[in-house]
Each structure stands twice: as C-alpha cells, then as structure tokens.
Coordinates of C-alpha atoms and ligand atoms in Angstrom, one line a residue:
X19 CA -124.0 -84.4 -67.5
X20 CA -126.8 -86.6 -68.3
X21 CA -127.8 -87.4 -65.3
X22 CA -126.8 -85.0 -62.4
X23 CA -127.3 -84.8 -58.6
X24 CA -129.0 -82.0 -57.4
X25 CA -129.8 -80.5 -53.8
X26 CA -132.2 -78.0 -52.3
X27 CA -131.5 -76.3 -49.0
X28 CA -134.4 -74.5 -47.5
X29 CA -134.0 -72.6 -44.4
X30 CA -137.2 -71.6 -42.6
X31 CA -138.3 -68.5 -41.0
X32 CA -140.1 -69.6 -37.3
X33 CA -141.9 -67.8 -35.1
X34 CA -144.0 -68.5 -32.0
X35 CA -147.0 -66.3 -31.2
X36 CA -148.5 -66.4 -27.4
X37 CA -152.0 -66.5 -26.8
X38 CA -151.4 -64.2 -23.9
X39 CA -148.0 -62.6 -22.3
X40 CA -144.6 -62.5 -23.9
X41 CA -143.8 -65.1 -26.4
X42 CA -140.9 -67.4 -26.7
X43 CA -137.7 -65.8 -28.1
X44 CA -136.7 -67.0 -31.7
X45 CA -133.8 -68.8 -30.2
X46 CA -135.7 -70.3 -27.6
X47 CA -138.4 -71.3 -30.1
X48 CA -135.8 -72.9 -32.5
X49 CA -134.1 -75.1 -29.2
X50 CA -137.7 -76.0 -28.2
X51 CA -138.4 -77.3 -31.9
X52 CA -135.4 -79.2 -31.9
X53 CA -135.5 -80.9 -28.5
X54 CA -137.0 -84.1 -30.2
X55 CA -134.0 -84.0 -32.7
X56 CA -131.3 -83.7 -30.2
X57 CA -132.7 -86.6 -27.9
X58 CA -133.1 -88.5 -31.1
X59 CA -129.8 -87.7 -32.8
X60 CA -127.6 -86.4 -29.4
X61 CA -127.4 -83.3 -32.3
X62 CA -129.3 -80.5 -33.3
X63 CA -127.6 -81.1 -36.5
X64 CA -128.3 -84.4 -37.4
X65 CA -128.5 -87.0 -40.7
X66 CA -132.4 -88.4 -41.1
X67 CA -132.7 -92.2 -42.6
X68 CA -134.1 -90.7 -45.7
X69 CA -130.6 -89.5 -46.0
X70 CA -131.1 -85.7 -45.5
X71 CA -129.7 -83.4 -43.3
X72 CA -131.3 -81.7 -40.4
X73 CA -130.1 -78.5 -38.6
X74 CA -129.9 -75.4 -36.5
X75 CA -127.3 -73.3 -37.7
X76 CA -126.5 -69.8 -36.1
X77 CA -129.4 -68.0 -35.0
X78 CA -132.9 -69.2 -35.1
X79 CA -133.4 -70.7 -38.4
X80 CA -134.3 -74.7 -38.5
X81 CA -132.3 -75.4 -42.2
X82 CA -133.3 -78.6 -44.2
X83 CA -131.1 -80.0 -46.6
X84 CA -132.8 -82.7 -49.0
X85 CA -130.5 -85.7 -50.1
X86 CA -128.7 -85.6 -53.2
X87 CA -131.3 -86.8 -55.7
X88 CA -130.7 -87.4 -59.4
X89 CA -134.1 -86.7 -60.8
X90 CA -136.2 -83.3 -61.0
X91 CA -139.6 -85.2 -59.5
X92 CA -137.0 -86.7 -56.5
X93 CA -135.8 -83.4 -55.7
X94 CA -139.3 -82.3 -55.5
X95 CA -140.7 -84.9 -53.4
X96 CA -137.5 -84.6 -51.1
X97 CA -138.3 -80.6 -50.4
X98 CA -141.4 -81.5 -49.7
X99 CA -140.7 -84.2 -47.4
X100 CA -138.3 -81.6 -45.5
X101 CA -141.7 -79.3 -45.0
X102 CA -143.6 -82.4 -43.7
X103 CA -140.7 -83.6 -41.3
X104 CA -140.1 -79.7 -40.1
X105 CA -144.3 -79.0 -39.6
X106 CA -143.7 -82.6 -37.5
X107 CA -142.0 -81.0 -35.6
X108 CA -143.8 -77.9 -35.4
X109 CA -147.0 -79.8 -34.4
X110 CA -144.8 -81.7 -31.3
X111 CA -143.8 -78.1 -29.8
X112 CA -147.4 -76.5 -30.2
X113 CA -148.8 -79.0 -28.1
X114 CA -145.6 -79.7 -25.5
X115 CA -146.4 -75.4 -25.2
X116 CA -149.8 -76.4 -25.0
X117 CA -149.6 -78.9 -22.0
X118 CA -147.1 -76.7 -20.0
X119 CA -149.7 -73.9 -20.1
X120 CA -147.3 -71.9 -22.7
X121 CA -149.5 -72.1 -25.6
X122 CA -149.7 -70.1 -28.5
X123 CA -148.9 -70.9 -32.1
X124 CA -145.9 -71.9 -33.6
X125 CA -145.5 -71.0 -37.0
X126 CA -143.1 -72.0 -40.0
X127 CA -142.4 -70.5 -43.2
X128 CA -141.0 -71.1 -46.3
X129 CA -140.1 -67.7 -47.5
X130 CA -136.9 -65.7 -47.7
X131 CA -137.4 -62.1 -45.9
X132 CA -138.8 -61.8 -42.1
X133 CA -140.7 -58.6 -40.4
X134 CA -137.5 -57.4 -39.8
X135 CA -136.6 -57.3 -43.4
X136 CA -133.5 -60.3 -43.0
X137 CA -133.6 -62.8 -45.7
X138 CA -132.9 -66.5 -45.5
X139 CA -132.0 -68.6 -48.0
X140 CA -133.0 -71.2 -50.6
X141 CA -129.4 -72.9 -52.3
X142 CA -129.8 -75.0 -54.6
X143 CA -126.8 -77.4 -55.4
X144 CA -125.8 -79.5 -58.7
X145 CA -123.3 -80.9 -59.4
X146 CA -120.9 -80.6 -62.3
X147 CA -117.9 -82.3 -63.7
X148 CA -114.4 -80.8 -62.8
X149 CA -113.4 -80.5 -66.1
X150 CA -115.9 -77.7 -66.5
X151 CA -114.6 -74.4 -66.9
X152 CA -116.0 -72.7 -64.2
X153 CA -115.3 -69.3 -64.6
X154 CA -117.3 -69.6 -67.7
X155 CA -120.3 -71.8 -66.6
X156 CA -120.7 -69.0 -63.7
X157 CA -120.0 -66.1 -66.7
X158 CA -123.2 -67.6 -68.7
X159 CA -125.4 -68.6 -65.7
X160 CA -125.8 -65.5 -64.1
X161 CA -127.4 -63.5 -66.5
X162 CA -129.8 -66.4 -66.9
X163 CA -130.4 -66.3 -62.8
X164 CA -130.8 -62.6 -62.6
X165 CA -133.6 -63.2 -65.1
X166 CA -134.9 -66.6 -64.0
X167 CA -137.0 -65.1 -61.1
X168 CA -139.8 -64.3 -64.0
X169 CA -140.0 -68.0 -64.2
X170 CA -139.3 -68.9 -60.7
X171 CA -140.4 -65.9 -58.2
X172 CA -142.1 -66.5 -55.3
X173 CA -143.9 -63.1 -55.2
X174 CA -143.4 -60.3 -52.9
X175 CA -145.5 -57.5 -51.8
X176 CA -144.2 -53.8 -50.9
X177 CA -146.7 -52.3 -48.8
X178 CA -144.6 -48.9 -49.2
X179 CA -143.1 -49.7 -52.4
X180 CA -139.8 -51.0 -53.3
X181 CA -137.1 -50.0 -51.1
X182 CA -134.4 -48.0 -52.8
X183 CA -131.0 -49.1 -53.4
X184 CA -127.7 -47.0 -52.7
X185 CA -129.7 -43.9 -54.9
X186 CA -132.1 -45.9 -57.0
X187 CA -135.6 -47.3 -56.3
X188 CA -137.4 -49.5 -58.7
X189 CA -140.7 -49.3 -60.8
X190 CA -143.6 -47.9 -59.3
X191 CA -142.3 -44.3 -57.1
X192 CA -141.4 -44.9 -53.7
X193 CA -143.9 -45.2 -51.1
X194 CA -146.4 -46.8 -53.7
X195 CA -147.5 -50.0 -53.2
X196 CA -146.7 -52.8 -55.3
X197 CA -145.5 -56.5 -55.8
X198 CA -142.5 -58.0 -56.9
X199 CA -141.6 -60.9 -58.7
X200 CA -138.9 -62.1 -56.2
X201 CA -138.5 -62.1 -52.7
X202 CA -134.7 -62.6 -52.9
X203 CA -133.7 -60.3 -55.3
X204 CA -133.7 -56.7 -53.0
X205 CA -131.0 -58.9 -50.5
X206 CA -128.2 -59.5 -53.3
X207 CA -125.4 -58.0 -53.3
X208 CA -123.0 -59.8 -55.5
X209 CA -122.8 -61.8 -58.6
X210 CA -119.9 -64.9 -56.8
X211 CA -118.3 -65.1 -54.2
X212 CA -117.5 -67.6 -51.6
X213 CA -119.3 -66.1 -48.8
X214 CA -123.0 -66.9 -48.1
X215 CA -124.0 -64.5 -45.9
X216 CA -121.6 -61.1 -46.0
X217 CA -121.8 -60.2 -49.1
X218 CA -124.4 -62.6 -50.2
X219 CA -124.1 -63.2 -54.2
X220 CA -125.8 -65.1 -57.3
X221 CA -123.6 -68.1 -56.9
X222 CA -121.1 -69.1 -53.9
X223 CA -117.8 -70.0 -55.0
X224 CA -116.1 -72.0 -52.5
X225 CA -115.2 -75.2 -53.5
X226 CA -116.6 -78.2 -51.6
X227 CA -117.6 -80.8 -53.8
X228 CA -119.1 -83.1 -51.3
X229 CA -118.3 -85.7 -53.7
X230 CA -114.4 -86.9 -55.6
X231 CA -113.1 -83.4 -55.9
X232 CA -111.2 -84.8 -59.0
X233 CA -114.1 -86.0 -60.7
X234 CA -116.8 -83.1 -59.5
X235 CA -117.5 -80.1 -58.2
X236 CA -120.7 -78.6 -56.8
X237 CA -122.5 -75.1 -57.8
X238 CA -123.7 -73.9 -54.9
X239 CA -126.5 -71.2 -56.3
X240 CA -127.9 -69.1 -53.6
X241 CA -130.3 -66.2 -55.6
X242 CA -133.4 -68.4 -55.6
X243 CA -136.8 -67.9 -53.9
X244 CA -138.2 -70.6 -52.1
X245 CA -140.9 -72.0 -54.0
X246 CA -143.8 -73.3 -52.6
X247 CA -145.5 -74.9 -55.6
X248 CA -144.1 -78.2 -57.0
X249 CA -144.1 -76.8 -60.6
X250 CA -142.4 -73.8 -59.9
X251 CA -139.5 -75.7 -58.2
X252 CA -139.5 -78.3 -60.8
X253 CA -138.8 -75.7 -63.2
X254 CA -136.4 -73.9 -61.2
X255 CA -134.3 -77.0 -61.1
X256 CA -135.4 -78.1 -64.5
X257 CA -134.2 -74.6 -66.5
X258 CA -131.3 -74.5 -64.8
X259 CA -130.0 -78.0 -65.5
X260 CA -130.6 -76.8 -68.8
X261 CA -128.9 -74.3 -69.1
X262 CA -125.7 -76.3 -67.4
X263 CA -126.1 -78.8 -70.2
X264 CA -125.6 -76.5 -72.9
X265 CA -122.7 -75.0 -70.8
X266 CA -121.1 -78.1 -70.4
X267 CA -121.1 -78.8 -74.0
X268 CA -119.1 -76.0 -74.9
X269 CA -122.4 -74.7 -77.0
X270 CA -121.1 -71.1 -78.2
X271 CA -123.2 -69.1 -76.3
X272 CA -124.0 -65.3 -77.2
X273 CA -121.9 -63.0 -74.0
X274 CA -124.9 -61.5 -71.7
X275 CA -122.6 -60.8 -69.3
X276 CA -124.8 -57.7 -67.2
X277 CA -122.7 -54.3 -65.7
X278 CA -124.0 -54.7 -62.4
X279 CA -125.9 -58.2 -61.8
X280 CA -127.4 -57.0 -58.4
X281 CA -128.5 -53.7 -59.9
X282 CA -130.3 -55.6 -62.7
X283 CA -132.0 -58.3 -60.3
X284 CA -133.7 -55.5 -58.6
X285 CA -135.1 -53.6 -61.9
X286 CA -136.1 -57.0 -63.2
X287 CA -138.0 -58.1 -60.0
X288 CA -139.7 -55.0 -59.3
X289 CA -141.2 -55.1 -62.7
X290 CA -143.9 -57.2 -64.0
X291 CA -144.0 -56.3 -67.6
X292 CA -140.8 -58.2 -67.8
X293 CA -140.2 -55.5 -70.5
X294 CA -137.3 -52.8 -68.0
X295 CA -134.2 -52.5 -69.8
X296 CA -131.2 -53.8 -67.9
X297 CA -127.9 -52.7 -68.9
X298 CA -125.0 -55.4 -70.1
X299 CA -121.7 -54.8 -69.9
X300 CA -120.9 -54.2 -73.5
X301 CA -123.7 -51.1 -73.1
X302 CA -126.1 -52.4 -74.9
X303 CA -129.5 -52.7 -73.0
X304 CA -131.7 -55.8 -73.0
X305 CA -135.1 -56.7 -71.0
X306 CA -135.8 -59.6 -69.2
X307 CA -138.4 -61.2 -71.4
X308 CA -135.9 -60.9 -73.9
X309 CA -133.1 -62.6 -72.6
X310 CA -135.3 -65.3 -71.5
X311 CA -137.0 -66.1 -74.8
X312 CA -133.4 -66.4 -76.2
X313 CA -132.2 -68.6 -73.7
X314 CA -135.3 -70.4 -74.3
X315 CA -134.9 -70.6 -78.0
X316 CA -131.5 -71.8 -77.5
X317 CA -132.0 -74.4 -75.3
X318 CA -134.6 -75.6 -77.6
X319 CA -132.7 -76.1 -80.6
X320 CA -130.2 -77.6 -78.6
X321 CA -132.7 -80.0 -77.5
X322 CA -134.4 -80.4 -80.9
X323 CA -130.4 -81.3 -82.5
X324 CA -129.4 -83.4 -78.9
X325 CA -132.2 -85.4 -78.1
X326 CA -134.1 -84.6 -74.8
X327 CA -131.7 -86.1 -71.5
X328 CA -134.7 -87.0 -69.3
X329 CA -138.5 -87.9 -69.5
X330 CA -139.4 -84.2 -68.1
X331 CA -137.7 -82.0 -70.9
X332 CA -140.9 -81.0 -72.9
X333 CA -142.8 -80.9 -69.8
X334 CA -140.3 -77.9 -68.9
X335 CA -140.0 -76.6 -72.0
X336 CA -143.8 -75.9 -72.0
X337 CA -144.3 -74.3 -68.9
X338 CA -141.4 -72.1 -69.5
X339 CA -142.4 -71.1 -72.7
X340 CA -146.1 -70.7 -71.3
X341 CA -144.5 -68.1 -68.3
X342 CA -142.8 -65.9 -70.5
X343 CA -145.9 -65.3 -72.8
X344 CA -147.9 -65.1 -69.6
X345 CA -145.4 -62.6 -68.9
X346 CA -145.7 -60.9 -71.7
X347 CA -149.5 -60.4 -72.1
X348 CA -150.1 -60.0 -69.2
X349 CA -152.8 -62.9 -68.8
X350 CA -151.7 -65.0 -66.1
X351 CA -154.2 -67.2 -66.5
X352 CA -151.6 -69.9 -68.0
X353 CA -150.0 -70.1 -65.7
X354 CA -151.6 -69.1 -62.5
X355 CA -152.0 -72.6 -60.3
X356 CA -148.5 -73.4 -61.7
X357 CA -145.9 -70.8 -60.9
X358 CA -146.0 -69.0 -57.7
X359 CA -145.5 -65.5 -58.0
X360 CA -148.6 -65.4 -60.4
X361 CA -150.5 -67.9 -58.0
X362 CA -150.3 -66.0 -54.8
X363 CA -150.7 -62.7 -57.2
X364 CA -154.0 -64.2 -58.3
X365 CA -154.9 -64.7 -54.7
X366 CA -154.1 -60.9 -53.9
X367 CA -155.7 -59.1 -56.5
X368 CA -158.7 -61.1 -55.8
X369 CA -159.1 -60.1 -52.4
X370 CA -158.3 -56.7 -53.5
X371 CA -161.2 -56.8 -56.3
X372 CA -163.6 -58.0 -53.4
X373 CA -162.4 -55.5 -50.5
X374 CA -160.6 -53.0 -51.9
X375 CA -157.9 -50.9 -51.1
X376 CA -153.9 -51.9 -52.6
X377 CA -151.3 -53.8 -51.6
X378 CA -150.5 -51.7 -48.6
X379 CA -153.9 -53.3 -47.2
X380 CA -152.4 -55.0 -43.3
X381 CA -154.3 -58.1 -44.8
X382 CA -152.4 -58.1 -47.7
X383 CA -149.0 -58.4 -46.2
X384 CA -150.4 -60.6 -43.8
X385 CA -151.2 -63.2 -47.5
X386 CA -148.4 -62.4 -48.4
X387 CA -146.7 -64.1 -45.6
X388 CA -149.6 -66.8 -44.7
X389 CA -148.8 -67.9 -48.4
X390 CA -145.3 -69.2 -47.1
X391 CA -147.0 -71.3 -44.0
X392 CA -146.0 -74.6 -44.3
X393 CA -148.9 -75.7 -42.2
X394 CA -152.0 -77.7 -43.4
X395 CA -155.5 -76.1 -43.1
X396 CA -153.7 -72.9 -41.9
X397 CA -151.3 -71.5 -44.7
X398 CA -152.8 -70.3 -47.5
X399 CA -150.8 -72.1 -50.4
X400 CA -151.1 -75.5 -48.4
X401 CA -155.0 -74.7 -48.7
X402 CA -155.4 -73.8 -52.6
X403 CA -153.6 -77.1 -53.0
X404 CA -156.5 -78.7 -51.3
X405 CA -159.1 -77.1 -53.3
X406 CA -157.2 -78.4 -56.3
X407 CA -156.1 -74.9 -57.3
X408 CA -152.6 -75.9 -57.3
X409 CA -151.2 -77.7 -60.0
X410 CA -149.1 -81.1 -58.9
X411 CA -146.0 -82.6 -61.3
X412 CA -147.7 -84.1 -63.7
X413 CA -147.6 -88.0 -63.2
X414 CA -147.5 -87.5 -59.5
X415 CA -149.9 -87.8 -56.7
X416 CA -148.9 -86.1 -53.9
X417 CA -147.9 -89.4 -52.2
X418 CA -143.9 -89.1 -53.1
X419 CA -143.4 -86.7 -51.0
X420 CA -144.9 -88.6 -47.6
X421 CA -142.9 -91.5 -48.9
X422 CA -139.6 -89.2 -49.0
X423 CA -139.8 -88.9 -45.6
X424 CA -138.2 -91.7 -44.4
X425 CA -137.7 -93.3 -48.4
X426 CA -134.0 -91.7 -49.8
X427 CA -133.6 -91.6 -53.2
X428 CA -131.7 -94.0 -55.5
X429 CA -128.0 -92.2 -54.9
X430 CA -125.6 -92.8 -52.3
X431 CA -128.2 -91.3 -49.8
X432 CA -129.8 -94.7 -49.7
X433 CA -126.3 -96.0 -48.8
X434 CA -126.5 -93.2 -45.6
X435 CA -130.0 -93.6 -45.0
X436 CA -129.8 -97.5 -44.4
X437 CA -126.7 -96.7 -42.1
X438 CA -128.5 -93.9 -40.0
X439 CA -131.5 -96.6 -39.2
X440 CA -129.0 -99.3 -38.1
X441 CA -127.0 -97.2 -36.2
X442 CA -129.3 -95.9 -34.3
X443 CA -130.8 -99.2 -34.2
X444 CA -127.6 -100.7 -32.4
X445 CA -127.4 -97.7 -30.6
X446 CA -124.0 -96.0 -31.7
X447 CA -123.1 -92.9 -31.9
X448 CA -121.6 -91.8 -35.0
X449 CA -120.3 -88.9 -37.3
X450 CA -121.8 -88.1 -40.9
X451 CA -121.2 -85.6 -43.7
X452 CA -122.4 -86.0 -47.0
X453 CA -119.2 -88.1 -47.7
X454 CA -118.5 -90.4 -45.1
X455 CA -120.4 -92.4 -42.5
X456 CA -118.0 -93.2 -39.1
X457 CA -119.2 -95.1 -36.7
X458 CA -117.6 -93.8 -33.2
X459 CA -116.6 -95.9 -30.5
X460 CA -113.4 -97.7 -29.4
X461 CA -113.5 -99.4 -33.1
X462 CA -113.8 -96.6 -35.1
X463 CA -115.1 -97.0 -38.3
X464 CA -115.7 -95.2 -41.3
X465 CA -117.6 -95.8 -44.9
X466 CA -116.4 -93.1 -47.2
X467 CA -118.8 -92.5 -50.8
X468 CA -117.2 -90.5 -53.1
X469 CA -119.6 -91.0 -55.6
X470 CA -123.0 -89.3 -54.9
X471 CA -124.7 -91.7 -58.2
X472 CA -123.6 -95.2 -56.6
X473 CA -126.3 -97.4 -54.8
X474 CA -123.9 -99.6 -53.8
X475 CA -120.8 -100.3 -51.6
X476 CA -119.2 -103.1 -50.8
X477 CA -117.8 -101.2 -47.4
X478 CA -121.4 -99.7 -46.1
X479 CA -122.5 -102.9 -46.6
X480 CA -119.7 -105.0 -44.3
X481 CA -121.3 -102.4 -41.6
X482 CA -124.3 -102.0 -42.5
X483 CA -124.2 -106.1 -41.4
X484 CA -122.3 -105.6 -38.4
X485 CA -124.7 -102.7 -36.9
X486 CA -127.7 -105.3 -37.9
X487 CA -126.3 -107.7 -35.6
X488 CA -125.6 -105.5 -32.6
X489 CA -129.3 -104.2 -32.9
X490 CA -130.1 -107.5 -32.3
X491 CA -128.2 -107.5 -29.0
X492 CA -129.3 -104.3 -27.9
X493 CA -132.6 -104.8 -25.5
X494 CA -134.2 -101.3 -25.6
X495 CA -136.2 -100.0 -28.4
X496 CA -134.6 -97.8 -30.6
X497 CA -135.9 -94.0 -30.2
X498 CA -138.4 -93.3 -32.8
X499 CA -137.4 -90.6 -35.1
X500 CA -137.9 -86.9 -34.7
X501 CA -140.4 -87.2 -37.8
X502 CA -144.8 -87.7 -37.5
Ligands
ATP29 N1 -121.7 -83.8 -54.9 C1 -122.8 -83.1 -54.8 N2 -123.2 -82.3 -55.8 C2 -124.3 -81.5 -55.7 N3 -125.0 -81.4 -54.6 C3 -124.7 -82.2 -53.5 C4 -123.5 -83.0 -53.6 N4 -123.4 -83.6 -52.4 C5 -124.4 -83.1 -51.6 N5 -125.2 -82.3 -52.3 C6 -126.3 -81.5 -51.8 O1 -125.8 -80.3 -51.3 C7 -126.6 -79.8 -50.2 C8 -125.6 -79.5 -49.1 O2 -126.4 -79.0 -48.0 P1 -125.7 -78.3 -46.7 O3 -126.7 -77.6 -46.0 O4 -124.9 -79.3 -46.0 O5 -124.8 -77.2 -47.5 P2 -123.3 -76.7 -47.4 O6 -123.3 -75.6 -48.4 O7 -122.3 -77.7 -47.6 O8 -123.2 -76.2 -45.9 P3 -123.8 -75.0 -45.1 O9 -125.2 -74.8 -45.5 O10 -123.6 -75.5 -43.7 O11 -122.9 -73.8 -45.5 C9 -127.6 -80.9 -50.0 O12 -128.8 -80.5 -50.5 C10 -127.0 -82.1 -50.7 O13 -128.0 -83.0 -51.2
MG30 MG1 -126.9 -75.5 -45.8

C-alpha cells in the first residue's frame, strides 16, 4: 500500500495522590475524570469532533484511540493531541478535587507497567489489503517486532534486576540493578493470537477490519512501548510500514522465524549491547543488532530499486540507521534527544554521575515513571522538550498537535468529525463506530464509510445538512466539549 491508514491506541496509567487522608480509588478516579465526557457525550465511551475515540474500558484505564490518519506526521500529531485532550481532563478533576476540599494530585501516564507490575497497552493499527497473505506478513513481522524495541523502547529500570521468567532471568544476575530497553517486553506471552489481554501476544489476530472487509484488513500490533518522543513514534510507525511494504510486495524475504518469540523479546530487551544471541527456529542463533541491520539493509535496497512512497522515507532511514550504530558503540550521543530509551537513559545516568548510587536509587524509579507524566512543568519528558532537549519531526513545530485536537485528519475521520459537531449541535443522540455514524431517534439514520481514505460522501453530507438545520432550531447552546 502506498498510502496506508494507521492508528495508535494509548491507554493511560492514572493515579490520584491525596494531600492528606486516603486517596481516591483508581475506579473512582477514572469516573471522576470522565464526568465531563459523559455529560458531554451521555457516554464514557464517546467519538471526539477530531474524529477520535474516547474511553473507559474495564478497570481504571482512560484509553485514547487517534483517528485513522494516513500520514506518519498525522499519526504523530493525533497521539499527541490524545495526551493534550486526556491532561484536559486531568486539569478539570485536580481542581473540581480541589474546590470540594478533596485535593491532591492527579496524575497521568503514558507508560505500559504500574507499581503493581500490570501492563497496559500501546496498539498500533494499519491497515492492509485483503489479498495479503497474512499468515506470512505476521511470519516476517515478528521477528522484526521482537527486535524493533532497540529502535523503539521506551526504557525501563529494574531496581532489583530483571524479573525471571518460568526458570530464566535476563542479563545482569538477579537482584542487580539495571535498565531495559522495553517496558513491554517482560508482559508478552505470545507471538498471535486474538486475545488482547489473556495471553497477550506480538500481534492480535482477530479480524475486524473497521473498514470493507473485502477490500482490507487491519493489523492490530500490540508489543509496542508507548513512546513519549515524537521521533521515536514516528519511527515506530515509520519502520514498520516498511517493513509491510516489502511484505506486501512479495519481496523474498530471508525466514527469521525465532523458537520462542516471547523468550527472545526478553533476552533482547534486557540487554543493551544489542549483541545476546537469540535462538531461531532453524537453531541457528542471531543477535538483535544483527537482525536489524539486515532488515535495514533490505529495506534500503528495496527503497533504492522502488523509489521512496512518502516524503519521510530517508528521514527514517537515517535515524534508524543512526540507532543501531548508537546501539552498537555504545555512544548514545546520536541519538539521545531522539529516541526514548536512550533519552530518559541519558537523564538517569546523569543523575547517577551527580548523586550516586545505581538504578535501585528510590529516585530513580521515581524518573523512571515521572518520564511517562503527561503533564506540562511536572513530567520530566514534557520538561526536556521545553529546554529544547527533545528533538521535534523535523518540519514541525509543535503546533499540529494542538491543532489535532479538535482538527481530524484528511480520511474519513473528517467525514465523523464534522458529524460529531453537528450532532451534538442539533442536540441528537447518536451511535458511532469507526464505520458508521447513526443518528438515533424516531428517524433513524445511518452514514456508513467503508473506506477509511475517502473525504467525501454524498450520504454524510445529506445529514450532515439536515443536523445543520436543526442546530439552528435548537435554542440552547451546545455543551462545550470535554477538551481545554
Ligand atoms: N481500517 C482501519 N485500518 C487500520 N486502522 C484503523 C482502521 N479503522 C480504524 N483504525 C484505527 O484502529 C484503532 C481502533 O481503536 P479501538 O480502541 O477502537 O480498537 P479496537 O481494537 O477495535 O477495540 P478495543 O480496543 O476496544 O479492543 C484506532 O486507532 C483507529 O484509528
Ligand atoms: Mg482500543
């Protein structure tokens, strides 16, 4: 696919800390956060006018789900926009808690493990054509994903070293301290399956397309970290389009396939070098750096002999090129205000030069996890980006992603976006998925896009009209949305 739609789901670990007494319960926190979404949507699982989605799911994470955007620099601006609408939100509940004598902080991170050691996820969605074959695009991706955290790890300390799994624990001996270059990888269990949560692999399986399940078909990849830095998710996403291309091509690709995919995501994140031997299922033994450089190499010629699909191609050619030598000397320095594991590493080990002690330090852990807060002039990747010690896209300025917030991008999303406003506009009530738009009522009706790359509908725009006209009957103001 030339161009493709991609997705990013973030769900976000939340907490509420008192000042004094008990604080609120996780569940509680996550109803109080979502009050202003319910009385704006009648839902705490709701469609925004930029399009996204907006949700509690089970238990007490708030999940954002960014429109279906068909550039890398979209999907950037887009998660971003989800941590500005969320930390909205945030703000609203610290000072309703505040005014009702509650008080405390409320807190919001974008990580992927909390205190108690659960992880949450970061999906990531694109979307492919049917005719794919997909047991083979998931045979070639995975070996690629279990070794993609050296380009896209968000960083993760062990204060007593990494924890061992079934009879086997990673790198430095246990109970030593050290860092990792994923926070994800010691929460895998699988390499597909269609369950998210149970067994939790790689790549989920089930099959909804969200889109013409003749034409398309999502991949639903659930192994990522959730990446602060605009870089690192721009080459997340950028890599792994990629490597779908050349999939999608039928480019003869060399058989990587791993013996045990979870096994090997856990060797490869707890160790640095890059250089740990992971076995493949033939019995041959390969290290991570290794398998990247070829897939690098390949992709590269493939580029060189195909002609480069988007304006952003070198761009992530470069910095993957420039992580995997960082990688393998050992000099960070390349790469260290663009990819997060080695930013908030850099961040460490400097407080560690000044202060001593490891990474068992309290105040390490407690970096480790302020990295993740979403919240200006308190977490501490939100800060370094202020200082300018945080790279931004190149070409952007920071401004797309305030204008993603209630901007969707040039897919069908704009087609849902428009149709959210106006309904709530006019005051209806109505039922959304990422296919169809209905608007409920006694005269039911529905706008159904099958297509996620079309602007344009001849249908959403018949009600699109009609909801513009009853706003203009309607005589109270519409509620404001739950967004700053
Ligand atoms: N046709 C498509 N191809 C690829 N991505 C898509 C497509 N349609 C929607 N998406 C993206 O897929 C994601 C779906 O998010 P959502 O949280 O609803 O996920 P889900 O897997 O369907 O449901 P859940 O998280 O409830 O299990 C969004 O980021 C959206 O932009
Ligand atoms: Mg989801």
């Amino acid at each position: 696919m030339d161009r493709r739609i991609m997705g990013l789901e973030t769900e976000f670990g939340l907490v509420h800390s008192a000042a004094r007494g008990l604080p609120l319960t996780p569940d509680e926190t996550a109803r109080r956060l979502f009050r202003p979404v319910v009385e704006w949507g009648r839902s705490s699982n709701v469609f925004l006018p930029n399009g996204a989605r907006l949700y509690l799911d089970v238990g007490s994470h708030p999940e954002y789900a960014t429109s279906e955007c068909a550039t890398i620099e979209d999907a950037v601006a887009h998660d971003r926009a989800g941590e500005l609408i969320v930390d909205g939100m945030r703000q609203k509940l610290e000072s309703a808690l505040a005014e009702e004598g509650t008080g405390g902080s409320v807190y919001l991170f974008k990580n992927n493990v909390d205190s108690a050691g659960n992880s949450f996820g970061s999906h990531e969605n694109y979307m492919i054509s049917r005719s794919t074959r997909f047991p083979r695009l998931v045979a070639h991706l995975i070996p690629f994903l279990v070794t993609r955290q050296l380009i896209a790890g968000a960083g993760r300390v062990h204060p007593a070293g990494p924890a061992a799994f079934g009879q086997r624990s990673f790198a430095a001996a246990p109970g030593v301290p050290s860092y990792s270059f994923s926070q994800r990888a010691d929460h895998i269990w699988e390499d597909s399956s269609s369950s998210t949560t149970r067994a939790r692999p790689l790549i989920n399986t089930r099959d909804e397309p969200h889109a013409d399940s003749e034409r398309f078909r999502r991949l639903h990849v659930i192994v990522g970290d959730s990446t602060m830095s605009a870089t690192t998710t721009a080459l997340r996403l950028g890599t792994t389009d990629l490597m779908l291309r050349l999939v999608e091509a039928g480019h003869v690709m060399t058989d990587r396939t791993l013996a045990d995919p979870a096994l090997a995501l856990r060797q490869i994140s707890h160790d640095l070098t890059g250089t740990v031997k992971v076995e493949l299922a033939d019995g041959s033994r390969r290290s991570a750096l290794d398998l990247q450089r070829e897939y690098l190499e390949t992709v590269s010629r493939f580029v060189q002999a195909n002609g480069a699909h988007h304006d952003r191609v070198e761009w992530v050619l470069d910095l993957w090129a420039r992580t995997l030598d960082a990688v393998q000397t050992q000099d960070l320095s390349g790469i260290d205000t663009e990819i997060d594991w080695a930013i908030k590493k850099k961040l460490l080990d400097s407080w560690i030069a000044r202060n001593g002690g490891d990474y068992s330090a309290p105040r390490i852990a407690q970096m480790d996890l302020a990295y993740h807060d979403i919240a200006p002039g308190r977490g501490l990747f939100r800060m370094l980006e202020e200082r300018g010690m945080a790279a931004r896209l190149p070409g952007t300025d920071g401004s797309e992603a305030r204008y993603a917030v209630d901007h969707a991008p040039q897919t069908r999303a704009r087609i849902r976006g428009d149709l959210v406003k106006a309904a709530i506009a006019a005051g209806k009530h109505t039922t959304i998925d990422w296919v169809n738009v209905k608007i409920n009522g006694p005269t039911q009706r529905i706008v159904t896009l099958r297509d996620p790359f079309l602007t344009h509908d001849d249908d959403a725009e018949a009600m699109l009209a009609d909801l513009r006209a009853d706003a203009e009957t309607v005589q109270q103001d519409p509620p404001a949305p739950p967004i700053i």
